């Protein structure tokens, strides 16, 4: 891997995954950060939930499509 850093993205059915890669010039990357589409999709809850009842949260979460394993960082 050449020394330096780069950002790339890929599209998937849930949205866009972002990848940030840092290399020190070794054979393997020094750091890789992944921002999954599910993590981006779940961030909208802060805007959606105010003014709703707790009982409505089940329906709101059911209307969104995300993978819990992706947001469990």
Coordinates of N, CA and C in Angstrom, one line a residue:
X1 N 0.8 -1.2 0.0 CA 0.0 0.0 0.0 C 0.9 1.2 0.0
X2 N 0.6 2.2 -0.9 CA 1.4 3.4 -0.8 C 1.1 4.2 0.4
X3 N 2.0 5.0 0.9 CA 1.8 5.8 2.1 C 0.8 6.9 1.8
X4 N 0.0 7.2 2.8 CA -1.0 8.2 2.7 C -2.4 7.8 3.2
X5 N -3.4 8.6 2.8 CA -4.8 8.2 3.2 C -5.7 8.5 2.1
X6 N -6.8 7.8 2.1 CA -7.8 8.0 1.0 C -9.2 7.7 1.6
X7 N -10.2 8.2 0.9 CA -11.6 7.9 1.3 C -12.3 7.4 0.0
X8 N -13.1 6.4 0.2 CA -13.8 5.8 -0.9 C -15.2 5.4 -0.4
X9 N -16.1 5.3 -1.4 CA -17.5 4.9 -1.0 C -18.0 3.9 -2.0
X10 N -18.9 3.1 -1.5 CA -19.6 2.1 -2.4 C -21.1 2.2 -2.1
X11 N -21.9 1.9 -3.1 CA -23.3 2.0 -2.9 C -23.8 0.5 -2.7
X12 N -24.8 0.4 -1.8 CA -25.4 -0.9 -1.5 C -26.9 -0.7 -1.3
X13 N -27.7 -1.7 -1.2 CA -29.1 -1.6 -1.1 C -29.6 -0.7 0.1
X14 N -28.9 -0.5 1.1 CA -29.3 0.3 2.3 C -28.9 1.8 2.1
X15 N -27.9 2.0 1.2 CA -27.4 3.4 1.1 C -26.0 3.4 0.6
X16 N -25.2 4.2 1.2 CA -23.8 4.4 0.9 C -22.9 4.0 2.0
X17 N -21.9 3.1 1.8 CA -20.9 2.8 2.8 C -19.7 3.7 2.5
X18 N -19.0 4.2 3.6 CA -17.8 5.0 3.4 C -16.7 4.3 4.0
X19 N -15.5 4.4 3.4 CA -14.3 3.7 3.8 C -13.2 4.8 3.9
X20 N -12.5 4.9 5.0 CA -11.3 5.7 5.2 C -10.1 4.9 5.5
X21 N -9.1 4.9 4.6 CA -8.0 4.0 4.8 C -6.7 4.9 4.9
X22 N -5.9 4.5 6.0 CA -4.6 5.1 6.2 C -3.5 4.1 6.1
X23 N -2.5 4.4 5.4 CA -1.4 3.5 5.3 C 0.0 4.2 5.6
X24 N 0.9 3.4 6.2 CA 2.2 4.0 6.5 C 3.2 3.4 5.5
X25 N 2.7 2.8 4.4 CA 3.6 2.3 3.4 C 4.0 0.8 3.6
X26 N 3.4 0.2 4.6 CA 3.6 -1.2 4.8 C 2.8 -2.1 3.9
X27 N 2.9 -3.4 4.1 CA 2.1 -4.4 3.3 C 0.6 -4.3 3.6
X28 N 0.3 -4.0 4.9 CA -1.1 -4.0 5.3 C -1.5 -2.6 5.7
X29 N -2.7 -2.1 5.6 CA -3.1 -0.8 6.0 C -2.9 -0.6 7.6
X30 N -2.6 0.6 7.9 CA -2.5 1.0 9.3 C -3.8 1.1 10.0
X31 N -4.8 1.8 9.3 CA -6.1 2.0 9.9 C -7.2 2.0 8.8
X32 N -8.3 1.4 9.1 CA -9.4 1.4 8.2 C -10.7 1.7 9.0
X33 N -11.4 2.7 8.7 CA -12.6 3.1 9.3 C -13.7 2.9 8.3
X34 N -14.8 2.3 8.8 CA -16.0 2.1 7.9 C -17.2 2.8 8.5
X35 N -17.9 3.5 7.7 CA -19.2 4.1 8.1 C -20.2 3.5 7.2
X36 N -21.0 2.6 7.9 CA -22.0 1.8 7.2 C -23.2 2.6 6.9
X37 N -24.0 2.1 5.9 CA -25.2 2.8 5.5 C -26.3 2.8 6.6
X38 N -26.3 1.7 7.4 CA -27.2 1.6 8.5 C -27.0 2.6 9.6
X39 N -25.7 2.9 9.8 CA -25.3 3.9 10.8 C -25.8 5.3 10.4
X40 N -25.7 5.6 9.1 CA -26.2 6.9 8.6 C -27.7 6.9 8.6
X41 N -28.4 5.8 8.3 CA -29.8 5.8 8.3 C -30.4 6.0 9.7
X42 N -29.8 5.4 10.7 CA -30.3 5.5 12.1 C -30.1 6.9 12.7
X43 N -29.2 7.7 12.2 CA -29.0 9.0 12.7 C -30.2 9.9 12.5
X44 N -31.1 9.6 11.6 CA -32.3 10.4 11.4 C -33.3 10.3 12.6
X45 N -33.1 9.4 13.5 CA -34.0 9.2 14.6 C -34.1 10.5 15.4
X46 N -33.0 11.2 15.6 CA -33.0 12.4 16.4 C -34.0 13.5 15.8
X47 N -34.2 13.4 14.5 CA -35.1 14.4 13.9 C -36.6 13.8 13.9
X48 N -36.7 12.5 13.9 CA -38.0 11.9 13.8 C -38.8 11.7 15.1
X49 N -38.1 11.5 16.2 CA -38.7 11.1 17.4 C -39.3 12.2 18.3
X50 N -38.8 13.4 18.3 CA -39.4 14.5 19.1 C -40.9 14.7 18.8
X51 N -41.7 14.7 19.8 CA -43.2 14.9 19.6 C -44.0 13.7 19.5
X52 N -43.3 12.5 19.5 CA -44.0 11.2 19.4 C -44.0 10.5 20.7
X53 N -45.0 9.6 20.9 CA -45.0 8.8 22.1 C -44.0 7.7 22.0
X54 N -43.7 7.2 23.2 CA -42.7 6.0 23.3 C -43.3 4.8 22.5
X55 N -44.6 4.6 22.6 CA -45.3 3.5 21.9 C -45.2 3.7 20.4
X56 N -45.0 4.9 19.9 CA -44.9 5.1 18.5 C -43.5 4.7 18.0
X57 N -42.6 4.5 18.9 CA -41.2 4.2 18.4 C -41.1 2.9 17.7
X58 N -41.9 1.9 18.1 CA -41.9 0.6 17.4 C -42.3 0.8 16.0
X59 N -43.3 1.6 15.7 CA -43.7 1.8 14.3 C -42.7 2.6 13.5
X60 N -42.1 3.6 14.2 CA -41.0 4.4 13.5 C -39.8 3.5 13.2
X61 N -39.4 2.7 14.1 CA -38.2 1.8 13.8 C -38.6 0.8 12.8
X62 N -39.8 0.3 12.8 CA -40.3 -0.7 11.8 C -40.3 -0.1 10.4
X63 N -40.5 1.2 10.3 CA -40.6 1.9 8.9 C -39.2 2.1 8.4
X64 N -38.1 2.0 9.2 CA -36.8 2.2 8.7 C -36.1 0.9 8.4
X65 N -35.2 0.9 7.5 CA -34.5 -0.3 7.2 C -33.0 -0.2 7.6
X66 N -32.6 -0.9 8.6 CA -31.2 -0.9 9.1 C -30.8 -2.3 9.6
X67 N -29.6 -2.5 9.7 CA -29.0 -3.8 10.3 C -28.4 -3.4 11.6
X68 N -28.9 -4.0 12.7 CA -28.4 -3.7 14.1 C -27.0 -4.0 14.2
X69 N -26.5 -5.0 13.6 CA -25.0 -5.3 13.7 C -24.2 -4.3 13.1
X70 N -24.7 -3.5 12.1 CA -23.9 -2.4 11.5 C -23.8 -1.2 12.5
X71 N -24.8 -1.0 13.3 CA -24.8 0.2 14.2 C -24.3 -0.1 15.6
X72 N -24.0 -1.3 15.8 CA -23.5 -1.7 17.2 C -22.0 -1.6 17.3
X73 N -21.6 -0.3 17.2 CA -20.1 -0.1 17.2 C -19.7 0.3 18.6

